[in-house]
Amino acid sequence: FEYLVNNCIIHRDIKPNNLVLTKDGILLYIDFELAIRLPPNVNTYKCESYTSFLPPECMTGSRIHILDASDRYSLGMTMLSL
């Protein structure tokens, strides 16, 4: 997760079906179809996916102002559902 954040990559579709646990216990993200890489000077983006794992502000079409806020929320909701 920190690799994505450090490289300004927003997954935008974190949910149980897009996570894989390896036999070594490493959690991997898959399905980067909706992922975007933001330029260094851009700090907002629009949510594209609409699932129950997205933060409420994405449901209203608002722009997200914290680089990894929606991915962190989605990851938390995913972990709660497992």
PDB file of C-alpha atoms in Angstrom:
ATOM      1  CA  PHE A   1       0.000   0.000   0.000  1.00  0.00           C
ATOM      2  CA  GLU A   2       2.754   2.442   0.906  1.00  0.00           C
ATOM      3  CA  TYR A   3       4.437   1.830  -2.470  1.00  0.00           C
ATOM      4  CA  LEU A   4       1.280   3.011  -4.219  1.00  0.00           C
ATOM      5  CA  VAL A   5       0.988   6.075  -1.981  1.00  0.00           C
ATOM      6  CA  ASN A   6       4.664   6.978  -2.339  1.00  0.00           C
ATOM      7  CA  ASN A   7       4.333   6.801  -6.133  1.00  0.00           C
ATOM      8  CA  CYS A   8       1.079   8.809  -6.305  1.00  0.00           C
ATOM      9  CA  ILE A   9      -0.884   5.779  -7.548  1.00  0.00           C
ATOM     10  CA  ILE A  10      -4.534   5.570  -6.553  1.00  0.00           C
ATOM     11  CA  HIS A  11      -6.068   2.098  -6.976  1.00  0.00           C
ATOM     12  CA  ARG A  12      -9.696   3.348  -6.749  1.00  0.00           C
ATOM     13  CA  ASP A  13     -11.231  -0.138  -6.632  1.00  0.00           C
ATOM     14  CA  ILE A  14     -10.055  -1.857  -3.444  1.00  0.00           C
ATOM     15  CA  LYS A  15     -12.498  -4.591  -2.471  1.00  0.00           C
ATOM     16  CA  PRO A  16     -12.214  -8.262  -1.447  1.00  0.00           C
ATOM     17  CA  ASN A  17     -12.197  -9.531  -5.045  1.00  0.00           C
ATOM     18  CA  ASN A  18      -9.194  -7.327  -5.834  1.00  0.00           C
ATOM     19  CA  LEU A  19      -6.950  -8.642  -3.040  1.00  0.00           C
ATOM     20  CA  VAL A  20      -4.927 -11.858  -3.087  1.00  0.00           C
ATOM     21  CA  LEU A  21      -3.089 -13.416  -0.162  1.00  0.00           C
ATOM     22  CA  THR A  22       0.000 -15.358  -1.214  1.00  0.00           C
ATOM     23  CA  LYS A  23       1.032 -18.609   0.455  1.00  0.00           C
ATOM     24  CA  ASP A  24       3.753 -16.570   2.196  1.00  0.00           C
ATOM     25  CA  GLY A  25       1.110 -14.311   3.758  1.00  0.00           C
ATOM     26  CA  ILE A  26       1.744 -11.302   1.525  1.00  0.00           C
ATOM     27  CA  LEU A  27      -1.316  -9.265   0.554  1.00  0.00           C
ATOM     28  CA  LEU A  28      -1.308  -8.248  -3.105  1.00  0.00           C
ATOM     29  CA  TYR A  29      -3.541  -5.789  -4.925  1.00  0.00           C
ATOM     30  CA  ILE A  30      -4.824  -6.891  -8.320  1.00  0.00           C
ATOM     31  CA  ASP A  31      -7.014  -5.361 -11.043  1.00  0.00           C
ATOM     32  CA  PHE A  32      -5.483  -1.952 -11.660  1.00  0.00           C
ATOM     33  CA  GLU A  33      -7.947  -1.129 -14.447  1.00  0.00           C
ATOM     34  CA  LEU A  34      -9.260   1.965 -12.607  1.00  0.00           C
ATOM     35  CA  ALA A  35      -5.933   2.965 -11.071  1.00  0.00           C
ATOM     36  CA  ILE A  36      -4.470   6.355 -11.870  1.00  0.00           C
ATOM     37  CA  ARG A  37      -1.075   7.915 -11.308  1.00  0.00           C
ATOM     38  CA  LEU A  38      -1.336  11.536 -10.297  1.00  0.00           C
ATOM     39  CA  PRO A  39       1.256  14.101 -11.317  1.00  0.00           C
ATOM     40  CA  PRO A  40       3.256  15.416  -8.319  1.00  0.00           C
ATOM     41  CA  ASN A  41       1.507  18.814  -8.337  1.00  0.00           C
ATOM     42  CA  VAL A  42      -2.047  17.356  -8.345  1.00  0.00           C
ATOM     43  CA  ASN A  43      -3.660  16.595  -4.994  1.00  0.00           C
ATOM     44  CA  THR A  44      -7.280  15.887  -5.926  1.00  0.00           C
ATOM     45  CA  TYR A  45      -8.962  13.229  -8.020  1.00  0.00           C
ATOM     46  CA  LYS A  46     -12.439  11.954  -8.783  1.00  0.00           C
ATOM     47  CA  CYS A  47     -13.692   8.545  -7.701  1.00  0.00           C
ATOM     48  CA  GLU A  48     -14.652   6.306 -10.607  1.00  0.00           C
ATOM     49  CA  SER A  49     -15.866   3.060  -9.051  1.00  0.00           C
ATOM     50  CA  TYR A  50     -19.080   2.790  -7.044  1.00  0.00           C
ATOM     51  CA  THR A  51     -19.076  -0.095  -4.603  1.00  0.00           C
ATOM     52  CA  SER A  52     -20.002  -0.435  -0.959  1.00  0.00           C
ATOM     53  CA  PHE A  53     -16.289  -0.218  -0.130  1.00  0.00           C
ATOM     54  CA  LEU A  54     -15.913   3.404  -1.237  1.00  0.00           C
ATOM     55  CA  PRO A  55     -16.094   6.380   1.135  1.00  0.00           C
ATOM     56  CA  PRO A  56     -19.358   8.331   1.241  1.00  0.00           C
ATOM     57  CA  GLU A  57     -17.886  11.372  -0.509  1.00  0.00           C
ATOM     58  CA  CYS A  58     -17.326   9.244  -3.606  1.00  0.00           C
ATOM     59  CA  MET A  59     -21.035   8.506  -3.803  1.00  0.00           C
ATOM     60  CA  THR A  60     -21.754  12.215  -4.260  1.00  0.00           C
ATOM     61  CA  GLY A  61     -19.173  12.666  -7.001  1.00  0.00           C
ATOM     62  CA  SER A  62     -16.978  14.909  -4.842  1.00  0.00           C
ATOM     63  CA  ARG A  63     -13.299  15.243  -5.573  1.00  0.00           C
ATOM     64  CA  ILE A  64     -10.989  13.644  -3.018  1.00  0.00           C
ATOM     65  CA  HIS A  65      -8.426  16.045  -1.564  1.00  0.00           C
ATOM     66  CA  ILE A  66      -6.182  13.621   0.304  1.00  0.00           C
ATOM     67  CA  LEU A  67      -4.097  11.476  -1.983  1.00  0.00           C
ATOM     68  CA  ASP A  68      -4.820   8.061  -0.483  1.00  0.00           C
ATOM     69  CA  ALA A  69      -7.975   8.758   1.542  1.00  0.00           C
ATOM     70  CA  SER A  70     -10.402   6.718  -0.547  1.00  0.00           C
ATOM     71  CA  ASP A  71      -8.017   3.768  -0.878  1.00  0.00           C
ATOM     72  CA  ARG A  72      -7.424   3.729   2.894  1.00  0.00           C
ATOM     73  CA  TYR A  73     -11.178   3.837   3.558  1.00  0.00           C
ATOM     74  CA  SER A  74     -11.813   1.077   1.013  1.00  0.00           C
ATOM     75  CA  LEU A  75      -9.087  -1.083   2.517  1.00  0.00           C
ATOM     76  CA  GLY A  76     -10.577  -0.627   6.003  1.00  0.00           C
ATOM     77  CA  MET A  77     -14.075  -1.517   4.809  1.00  0.00           C
ATOM     78  CA  THR A  78     -12.659  -4.539   2.986  1.00  0.00           C
ATOM     79  CA  MET A  79     -10.877  -5.779   6.114  1.00  0.00           C
ATOM     80  CA  LEU A  80     -14.071  -5.337   8.160  1.00  0.00           C
ATOM     81  CA  SER A  81     -15.994  -7.456   5.662  1.00  0.00           C
ATOM     82  CA  LEU A  82     -13.581 -10.399   5.785  1.00  0.00           C
TER      83      LEU A  82
END
